[in-house]
Every structure is written in C-alpha cells, then in structure tokens.
PDB file of C-alpha atoms in Angstrom:
ATOM      1  CA  UNK A 168     -93.714 -81.465  88.039  1.00  0.00           C
ATOM      2  CA  UNK A 169     -90.826 -83.961  88.107  1.00  0.00           C
ATOM      3  CA  UNK A 170     -87.359 -82.687  88.891  1.00  0.00           C
ATOM      4  CA  UNK A 171     -85.935 -83.997  85.649  1.00  0.00           C
ATOM      5  CA  UNK A 172     -88.172 -82.214  83.126  1.00  0.00           C
ATOM      6  CA  UNK A 173     -86.681 -78.736  83.739  1.00  0.00           C
ATOM      7  CA  UNK A 174     -83.193 -77.268  83.544  1.00  0.00           C
ATOM      8  CA  UNK A 175     -81.883 -73.748  84.134  1.00  0.00           C
ATOM      9  CA  UNK A 176     -78.902 -71.700  82.984  1.00  0.00           C
ATOM     10  CA  UNK A 177     -78.055 -67.980  83.311  1.00  0.00           C
ATOM     11  CA  UNK A 178     -79.555 -65.634  80.727  1.00  0.00           C
ATOM     12  CA  UNK A 179     -76.214 -63.842  80.377  1.00  0.00           C
ATOM     13  CA  UNK A 180     -74.129 -67.029  80.151  1.00  0.00           C
ATOM     14  CA  UNK A 181     -73.197 -66.698  76.471  1.00  0.00           C
ATOM     15  CA  UNK A 182     -72.611 -62.939  76.693  1.00  0.00           C
ATOM     16  CA  UNK A 183     -69.937 -63.570  79.340  1.00  0.00           C
ATOM     17  CA  UNK A 184     -68.003 -65.787  76.894  1.00  0.00           C
ATOM     18  CA  UNK A 185     -67.049 -68.269  79.589  1.00  0.00           C
ATOM     19  CA  UNK A 186     -67.927 -71.795  80.709  1.00  0.00           C
ATOM     20  CA  UNK A 187     -71.190 -72.187  82.625  1.00  0.00           C
ATOM     21  CA  UNK A 188     -73.315 -74.704  84.510  1.00  0.00           C
ATOM     22  CA  UNK A 189     -76.872 -75.904  83.912  1.00  0.00           C
ATOM     23  CA  UNK A 190     -78.982 -76.947  86.917  1.00  0.00           C
ATOM     24  CA  UNK A 191     -81.951 -79.140  87.733  1.00  0.00           C
ATOM     25  CA  UNK A 192     -84.878 -77.534  89.532  1.00  0.00           C
ATOM     26  CA  UNK A 193     -83.465 -78.542  92.950  1.00  0.00           C
ATOM     27  CA  UNK A 194     -80.216 -76.693  92.233  1.00  0.00           C
ATOM     28  CA  UNK A 195     -78.115 -79.784  91.520  1.00  0.00           C
ATOM     29  CA  UNK A 196     -75.785 -79.399  88.550  1.00  0.00           C
ATOM     30  CA  UNK A 197     -77.040 -81.272  85.488  1.00  0.00           C
ATOM     31  CA  UNK A 198     -74.706 -80.146  82.691  1.00  0.00           C
ATOM     32  CA  UNK A 199     -71.795 -77.855  81.959  1.00  0.00           C
ATOM     33  CA  UNK A 200     -70.887 -76.131  78.685  1.00  0.00           C
ATOM     34  CA  UNK A 201     -67.202 -75.537  77.985  1.00  0.00           C
ATOM     35  CA  UNK A 202     -65.370 -73.939  75.069  1.00  0.00           C
ATOM     36  CA  UNK A 203     -63.076 -71.136  73.882  1.00  0.00           C
ATOM     37  CA  UNK A 204     -66.029 -68.708  73.561  1.00  0.00           C
ATOM     38  CA  UNK A 205     -64.014 -66.495  71.195  1.00  0.00           C
ATOM     39  CA  UNK A 206     -66.023 -66.751  67.969  1.00  0.00           C
ATOM     40  CA  UNK A 207     -69.228 -68.257  66.614  1.00  0.00           C
ATOM     41  CA  UNK A 208     -67.383 -71.094  64.868  1.00  0.00           C
ATOM     42  CA  UNK A 209     -65.904 -72.442  68.126  1.00  0.00           C
ATOM     43  CA  UNK A 210     -66.899 -75.960  69.129  1.00  0.00           C
ATOM     44  CA  UNK A 211     -68.639 -76.076  72.498  1.00  0.00           C
ATOM     45  CA  UNK A 212     -68.585 -79.237  74.625  1.00  0.00           C
ATOM     46  CA  UNK A 213     -71.573 -80.385  76.677  1.00  0.00           C
ATOM     47  CA  UNK A 214     -70.324 -82.072  79.851  1.00  0.00           C
ATOM     48  CA  UNK A 215     -72.474 -84.457  81.881  1.00  0.00           C
ATOM     49  CA  UNK A 216     -72.958 -84.297  85.634  1.00  0.00           C
ATOM     50  CA  UNK A 217     -70.308 -87.020  86.132  1.00  0.00           C
ATOM     51  CA  UNK A 218     -67.715 -85.053  84.189  1.00  0.00           C
ATOM     52  CA  UNK A 219     -67.521 -86.746  80.779  1.00  0.00           C
ATOM     53  CA  UNK A 220     -68.376 -85.101  77.467  1.00  0.00           C
ATOM     54  CA  UNK A 221     -71.817 -86.204  76.292  1.00  0.00           C
ATOM     55  CA  UNK A 222     -72.431 -83.724  73.488  1.00  0.00           C
ATOM     56  CA  UNK A 223     -71.064 -80.956  71.335  1.00  0.00           C
ATOM     57  CA  UNK A 224     -72.248 -77.874  69.447  1.00  0.00           C
ATOM     58  CA  UNK A 225     -70.286 -77.885  66.191  1.00  0.00           C
ATOM     59  CA  UNK A 226     -70.915 -75.071  63.675  1.00  0.00           C
ATOM     60  CA  UNK A 227     -70.466 -75.876  59.977  1.00  0.00           C
ATOM     61  CA  UNK A 228     -67.640 -74.270  57.988  1.00  0.00           C
ATOM     62  CA  UNK A 229     -69.629 -71.035  57.526  1.00  0.00           C
ATOM     63  CA  UNK A 230     -71.132 -71.078  61.035  1.00  0.00           C
ATOM     64  CA  UNK A 231     -74.482 -70.995  59.220  1.00  0.00           C
ATOM     65  CA  UNK A 232     -76.009 -74.106  60.758  1.00  0.00           C
ATOM     66  CA  UNK A 233     -74.804 -76.034  63.806  1.00  0.00           C
ATOM     67  CA  UNK A 234     -74.554 -79.769  64.432  1.00  0.00           C
ATOM     68  CA  UNK A 235     -75.785 -80.759  67.874  1.00  0.00           C
ATOM     69  CA  UNK A 236     -74.297 -84.054  69.025  1.00  0.00           C
ATOM     70  CA  UNK A 237     -75.875 -85.829  71.968  1.00  0.00           C
ATOM     71  CA  UNK A 238     -74.448 -89.229  72.880  1.00  0.00           C
ATOM     72  CA  UNK A 239     -74.519 -91.259  69.630  1.00  0.00           C
ATOM     73  CA  UNK A 240     -76.936 -88.981  67.802  1.00  0.00           C
ATOM     74  CA  UNK A 241     -76.490 -85.745  65.874  1.00  0.00           C
ATOM     75  CA  UNK A 242     -79.093 -83.136  64.961  1.00  0.00           C
ATOM     76  CA  UNK A 243     -78.864 -80.080  62.724  1.00  0.00           C
ATOM     77  CA  UNK A 244     -79.758 -76.689  64.180  1.00  0.00           C
ATOM     78  CA  UNK A 245     -80.883 -74.540  61.245  1.00  0.00           C
ATOM     79  CA  UNK A 246     -81.258 -70.766  61.436  1.00  0.00           C
ATOM     80  CA  UNK A 247     -83.948 -69.825  58.931  1.00  0.00           C
ATOM     81  CA  UNK A 248     -84.218 -66.189  60.097  1.00  0.00           C
ATOM     82  CA  UNK A 249     -82.166 -65.205  63.140  1.00  0.00           C
ATOM     83  CA  UNK A 250     -84.298 -64.041  66.094  1.00  0.00           C
ATOM     84  CA  UNK A 251     -87.396 -65.217  64.209  1.00  0.00           C
ATOM     85  CA  UNK A 252     -87.330 -68.812  62.964  1.00  0.00           C
ATOM     86  CA  UNK A 253     -85.213 -71.903  63.697  1.00  0.00           C
ATOM     87  CA  UNK A 254     -85.568 -75.600  62.915  1.00  0.00           C
ATOM     88  CA  UNK A 255     -84.005 -78.708  64.494  1.00  0.00           C
ATOM     89  CA  UNK A 256     -83.546 -81.373  61.819  1.00  0.00           C
ATOM     90  CA  UNK A 257     -83.871 -84.833  63.346  1.00  0.00           C
ATOM     91  CA  UNK A 258     -86.181 -83.703  66.147  1.00  0.00           C
ATOM     92  CA  UNK A 259     -88.699 -82.054  63.782  1.00  0.00           C
ATOM     93  CA  UNK A 260     -88.802 -79.018  66.066  1.00  0.00           C
ATOM     94  CA  UNK A 261     -90.051 -75.832  64.421  1.00  0.00           C
ATOM     95  CA  UNK A 262     -89.187 -72.782  66.520  1.00  0.00           C
ATOM     96  CA  UNK A 263     -90.641 -69.305  65.989  1.00  0.00           C
ATOM     97  CA  UNK A 264     -89.260 -66.645  68.303  1.00  0.00           C
ATOM     98  CA  UNK A 265     -86.070 -65.488  69.970  1.00  0.00           C
ATOM     99  CA  UNK A 266     -84.271 -66.028  73.262  1.00  0.00           C
ATOM    100  CA  UNK A 267     -84.057 -62.233  73.409  1.00  0.00           C
ATOM    101  CA  UNK A 268     -87.859 -62.106  73.654  1.00  0.00           C
ATOM    102  CA  UNK A 269     -89.054 -65.251  75.428  1.00  0.00           C
ATOM    103  CA  UNK A 270     -91.102 -67.315  75.894  1.00  0.00           C
ATOM    104  CA  UNK A 271     -90.201 -69.637  73.028  1.00  0.00           C
ATOM    105  CA  UNK A 272     -91.856 -72.960  72.153  1.00  0.00           C
ATOM    106  CA  UNK A 273     -90.441 -75.898  70.181  1.00  0.00           C
ATOM    107  CA  UNK A 274     -93.297 -77.219  68.011  1.00  0.00           C
ATOM    108  CA  UNK A 275     -93.015 -80.869  66.926  1.00  0.00           C
ATOM    109  CA  UNK A 276     -94.387 -80.813  63.403  1.00  0.00           C
ATOM    110  CA  UNK A 277     -95.278 -84.519  63.181  1.00  0.00           C
ATOM    111  CA  UNK A 278     -97.044 -84.688  66.548  1.00  0.00           C
ATOM    112  CA  UNK A 279     -98.464 -81.179  66.019  1.00  0.00           C
ATOM    113  CA  UNK A 280     -97.814 -80.040  69.570  1.00  0.00           C
ATOM    114  CA  UNK A 281     -95.322 -78.025  71.596  1.00  0.00           C
ATOM    115  CA  UNK A 282     -92.705 -80.290  73.169  1.00  0.00           C
ATOM    116  CA  UNK A 283     -90.382 -77.702  74.742  1.00  0.00           C
ATOM    117  CA  UNK A 284     -91.033 -74.374  76.462  1.00  0.00           C
ATOM    118  CA  UNK A 285     -88.318 -71.793  77.220  1.00  0.00           C
ATOM    119  CA  UNK A 286     -88.926 -68.818  79.491  1.00  0.00           C
ATOM    120  CA  UNK A 287     -87.013 -66.421  81.737  1.00  0.00           C
ATOM    121  CA  UNK A 288     -87.318 -66.728  85.500  1.00  0.00           C
ATOM    122  CA  UNK A 289     -85.407 -65.989  88.686  1.00  0.00           C
ATOM    123  CA  UNK A 290     -83.806 -69.238  89.859  1.00  0.00           C
ATOM    124  CA  UNK A 291     -82.539 -69.680  93.407  1.00  0.00           C
ATOM    125  CA  UNK A 292     -79.356 -67.621  93.952  1.00  0.00           C
ATOM    126  CA  UNK A 293     -78.368 -67.717  90.272  1.00  0.00           C
ATOM    127  CA  UNK A 294     -80.334 -64.645  89.226  1.00  0.00           C
ATOM    128  CA  UNK A 295     -82.260 -64.465  85.962  1.00  0.00           C
ATOM    129  CA  UNK A 296     -82.121 -67.783  84.114  1.00  0.00           C
ATOM    130  CA  UNK A 297     -83.630 -69.529  81.137  1.00  0.00           C
ATOM    131  CA  UNK A 298     -85.967 -72.301  82.262  1.00  0.00           C
ATOM    132  CA  UNK A 299     -86.123 -75.083  79.662  1.00  0.00           C
ATOM    133  CA  UNK A 300     -89.062 -77.454  80.159  1.00  0.00           C
ATOM    134  CA  UNK A 301     -89.558 -80.611  78.083  1.00  0.00           C
ATOM    135  CA  UNK A 302     -92.674 -82.780  77.932  1.00  0.00           C
ATOM    136  CA  UNK A 303     -90.442 -85.826  77.448  1.00  0.00           C
ATOM    137  CA  UNK A 304     -87.491 -85.986  79.839  1.00  0.00           C
ATOM    138  CA  UNK A 305     -85.558 -87.989  77.233  1.00  0.00           C
ATOM    139  CA  UNK A 306     -85.375 -84.877  75.039  1.00  0.00           C
ATOM    140  CA  UNK A 307     -84.482 -82.362  77.765  1.00  0.00           C
ATOM    141  CA  UNK A 308     -80.715 -82.335  77.244  1.00  0.00           C
ATOM    142  CA  UNK A 309     -80.971 -81.858  73.474  1.00  0.00           C
ATOM    143  CA  UNK A 310     -83.556 -79.113  74.145  1.00  0.00           C
ATOM    144  CA  UNK A 311     -81.065 -77.334  76.422  1.00  0.00           C
ATOM    145  CA  UNK A 312     -78.319 -77.814  73.833  1.00  0.00           C
ATOM    146  CA  UNK A 313     -80.580 -76.300  71.155  1.00  0.00           C
ATOM    147  CA  UNK A 314     -81.413 -73.343  73.416  1.00  0.00           C
ATOM    148  CA  UNK A 315     -77.703 -72.722  74.029  1.00  0.00           C
ATOM    149  CA  UNK A 316     -77.136 -72.909  70.253  1.00  0.00           C
ATOM    150  CA  UNK A 317     -79.846 -70.292  69.735  1.00  0.00           C
ATOM    151  CA  UNK A 318     -78.165 -68.063  72.323  1.00  0.00           C
ATOM    152  CA  UNK A 319     -74.819 -68.436  70.534  1.00  0.00           C
ATOM    153  CA  UNK A 320     -76.336 -67.610  67.138  1.00  0.00           C
ATOM    154  CA  UNK A 321     -77.998 -64.463  68.499  1.00  0.00           C
ATOM    155  CA  UNK A 322     -74.982 -63.381  70.578  1.00  0.00           C
ATOM    156  CA  UNK A 323     -72.725 -63.398  67.509  1.00  0.00           C
ATOM    157  CA  UNK A 324     -75.462 -62.098  65.165  1.00  0.00           C
ATOM    158  CA  UNK A 325     -74.744 -64.917  62.752  1.00  0.00           C
ATOM    159  CA  UNK A 326     -75.980 -65.842  59.288  1.00  0.00           C
ATOM    160  CA  UNK A 327     -79.503 -66.927  58.349  1.00  0.00           C
ATOM    161  CA  UNK A 328     -80.651 -69.415  55.704  1.00  0.00           C
ATOM    162  CA  UNK A 329     -84.280 -68.497  54.864  1.00  0.00           C
ATOM    163  CA  UNK A 330     -86.482 -71.019  53.109  1.00  0.00           C
ATOM    164  CA  UNK A 331     -88.214 -70.288  49.800  1.00  0.00           C
ATOM    165  CA  UNK A 332     -91.339 -68.754  51.318  1.00  0.00           C
ATOM    166  CA  UNK A 333     -89.305 -66.518  53.613  1.00  0.00           C
ATOM    167  CA  UNK A 334     -87.079 -65.359  50.752  1.00  0.00           C
ATOM    168  CA  UNK A 335     -90.048 -64.579  48.562  1.00  0.00           C
ATOM    169  CA  UNK A 336     -92.176 -63.050  51.281  1.00  0.00           C
ATOM    170  CA  UNK A 337     -95.156 -65.307  50.538  1.00  0.00           C
ATOM    171  CA  UNK A 338     -95.725 -65.895  54.237  1.00  0.00           C
ATOM    172  CA  UNK A 339     -93.536 -63.330  55.970  1.00  0.00           C
ATOM    173  CA  UNK A 340     -93.895 -59.781  54.738  1.00  0.00           C
ATOM    174  CA  UNK A 341     -91.433 -58.244  57.208  1.00  0.00           C
ATOM    175  CA  UNK A 342     -88.350 -59.687  55.538  1.00  0.00           C
ATOM    176  CA  UNK A 343     -89.769 -60.753  52.200  1.00  0.00           C
ATOM    177  CA  UNK A 344     -88.566 -57.950  49.960  1.00  0.00           C
ATOM    178  CA  UNK A 345     -84.956 -58.426  51.060  1.00  0.00           C
ATOM    179  CA  UNK A 346     -85.030 -62.093  50.101  1.00  0.00           C
ATOM    180  CA  UNK A 347     -86.209 -61.192  46.591  1.00  0.00           C
ATOM    181  CA  UNK A 348     -82.763 -59.728  45.885  1.00  0.00           C
ATOM    182  CA  UNK A 349     -80.348 -61.961  47.780  1.00  0.00           C
ATOM    183  CA  UNK A 350     -79.315 -65.573  47.540  1.00  0.00           C
ATOM    184  CA  UNK A 351     -79.790 -68.168  50.305  1.00  0.00           C
ATOM    185  CA  UNK A 352     -76.996 -69.893  52.223  1.00  0.00           C
ATOM    186  CA  UNK A 353     -75.773 -67.056  54.312  1.00  0.00           C
ATOM    187  CA  UNK A 354     -77.843 -63.898  54.781  1.00  0.00           C
ATOM    188  CA  UNK A 355     -75.962 -61.447  57.078  1.00  0.00           C
ATOM    189  CA  UNK A 356     -77.639 -60.075  60.194  1.00  0.00           C
ATOM    190  CA  UNK A 357     -77.194 -56.525  58.854  1.00  0.00           C
ATOM    191  CA  UNK A 358     -79.504 -57.346  55.936  1.00  0.00           C
ATOM    192  CA  UNK A 359     -82.293 -58.111  58.392  1.00  0.00           C
ATOM    193  CA  UNK A 360     -81.929 -55.738  61.356  1.00  0.00           C
ATOM    194  CA  UNK A 361     -80.786 -52.204  62.114  1.00  0.00           C
ATOM    195  CA  UNK A 362     -78.237 -51.290  64.803  1.00  0.00           C
ATOM    196  CA  UNK A 363     -80.918 -51.383  67.515  1.00  0.00           C
ATOM    197  CA  UNK A 364     -82.036 -54.862  66.488  1.00  0.00           C
ATOM    198  CA  UNK A 365     -85.268 -53.724  64.845  1.00  0.00           C
ATOM    199  CA  UNK A 366     -86.376 -55.570  61.687  1.00  0.00           C
ATOM    200  CA  UNK A 367     -85.647 -53.814  58.418  1.00  0.00           C
ATOM    201  CA  UNK A 368     -88.641 -53.568  56.170  1.00  0.00           C
TER     202      UNK A 368
END
C-alpha cells in the first residue's frame, strides 16, 4: 500500500491532554495537533508537516457538534449518539462505532462503500496507535481530523444529538426509550451510559 494512504497517532494522545504528532507509515511526521487541551470546547489546531496551520477542530457554542476546517473547506462533525453513531456533513460519512472499541469504518452514503478504516495497532517505537487508512489519499487528513474529533468527544463524554429514529427507538432499541422523554440538541452522556460506560436500557 502507498505510504500516503495511512497515518498513525497514539491511542492515549487525547487522554494526555497535550500536543501530539501524527506519522506516515514510514515514521515521518505528517501532522501535529496543538491546543489548550483543558476542556471540550477548546479549539484544536492541525499543523502541517512544514509547520503552518492547515486545519482546526472548532466545537460549536454547546460543544455539541464540531466544525472541522481543512484548508479552505469546513465540514461538520455530528455526534448522533456518542460511542455509537457519528456523521460528517460535507463528506457524507456515516460512522457506526467507537474509538474505544475499534475497528471503525467511515461509510460514504452516496458511493455506498467504506472510505476510511480505523484500527488499533502497534506502530514502530510509538506504542499502541490508531491507524487511519483512507481509500482516497486526498481525504486522509480530514479522516484523521475526524478521528481526533471522535477521540475528543469520547474523552470528555460530551453531548449527543440523536436523529428522529434514534430518539424514538424505531431502529435502535438500546437507547430508544430514553429519547421518547427527552428533547434533541444536547443529550448528556449520563442519560445514555452508566459509570462503567455500559449502555443504559
């Protein structure tokens, strides 16, 4: 496989609350993420290999959804149900799963195929890392940015914004009954999971 269709970053990068590097498969640095790392609403800069900022993870005013800027473009990272279902507006990526239980695939709903695959693996001398693989190398950096956003959302146990079917339980029985009694636009983590991270229901 080509060098440029995979990138790696440490599994515990977000939990450390400090800046971290992202590497190509040969170990060369590809990206760096920098920010305060104090709260979910912090803006996180994506730095290119030459040192300039090429992107940003910018949570909205409730830290419900995030805006992912990459060069001149911006995409919306939507958390439908944290640790279960995410969506990337603009890329048409539908994501079912969690970085806490990889692998995770990004399904492109128009093309009807998986475009991105995320798994855990040991990488060189960096220990356990997420390996982000993209079918199209042009989408690899935004795929990494989206994976980092997912890690941030799950690290801070942030809000979810379930769609109508998920609120009503028409398709997803695990969480359905909770969404019958609560409003969208900001469902707290504690309404979905117990202290051990097991689904309520």
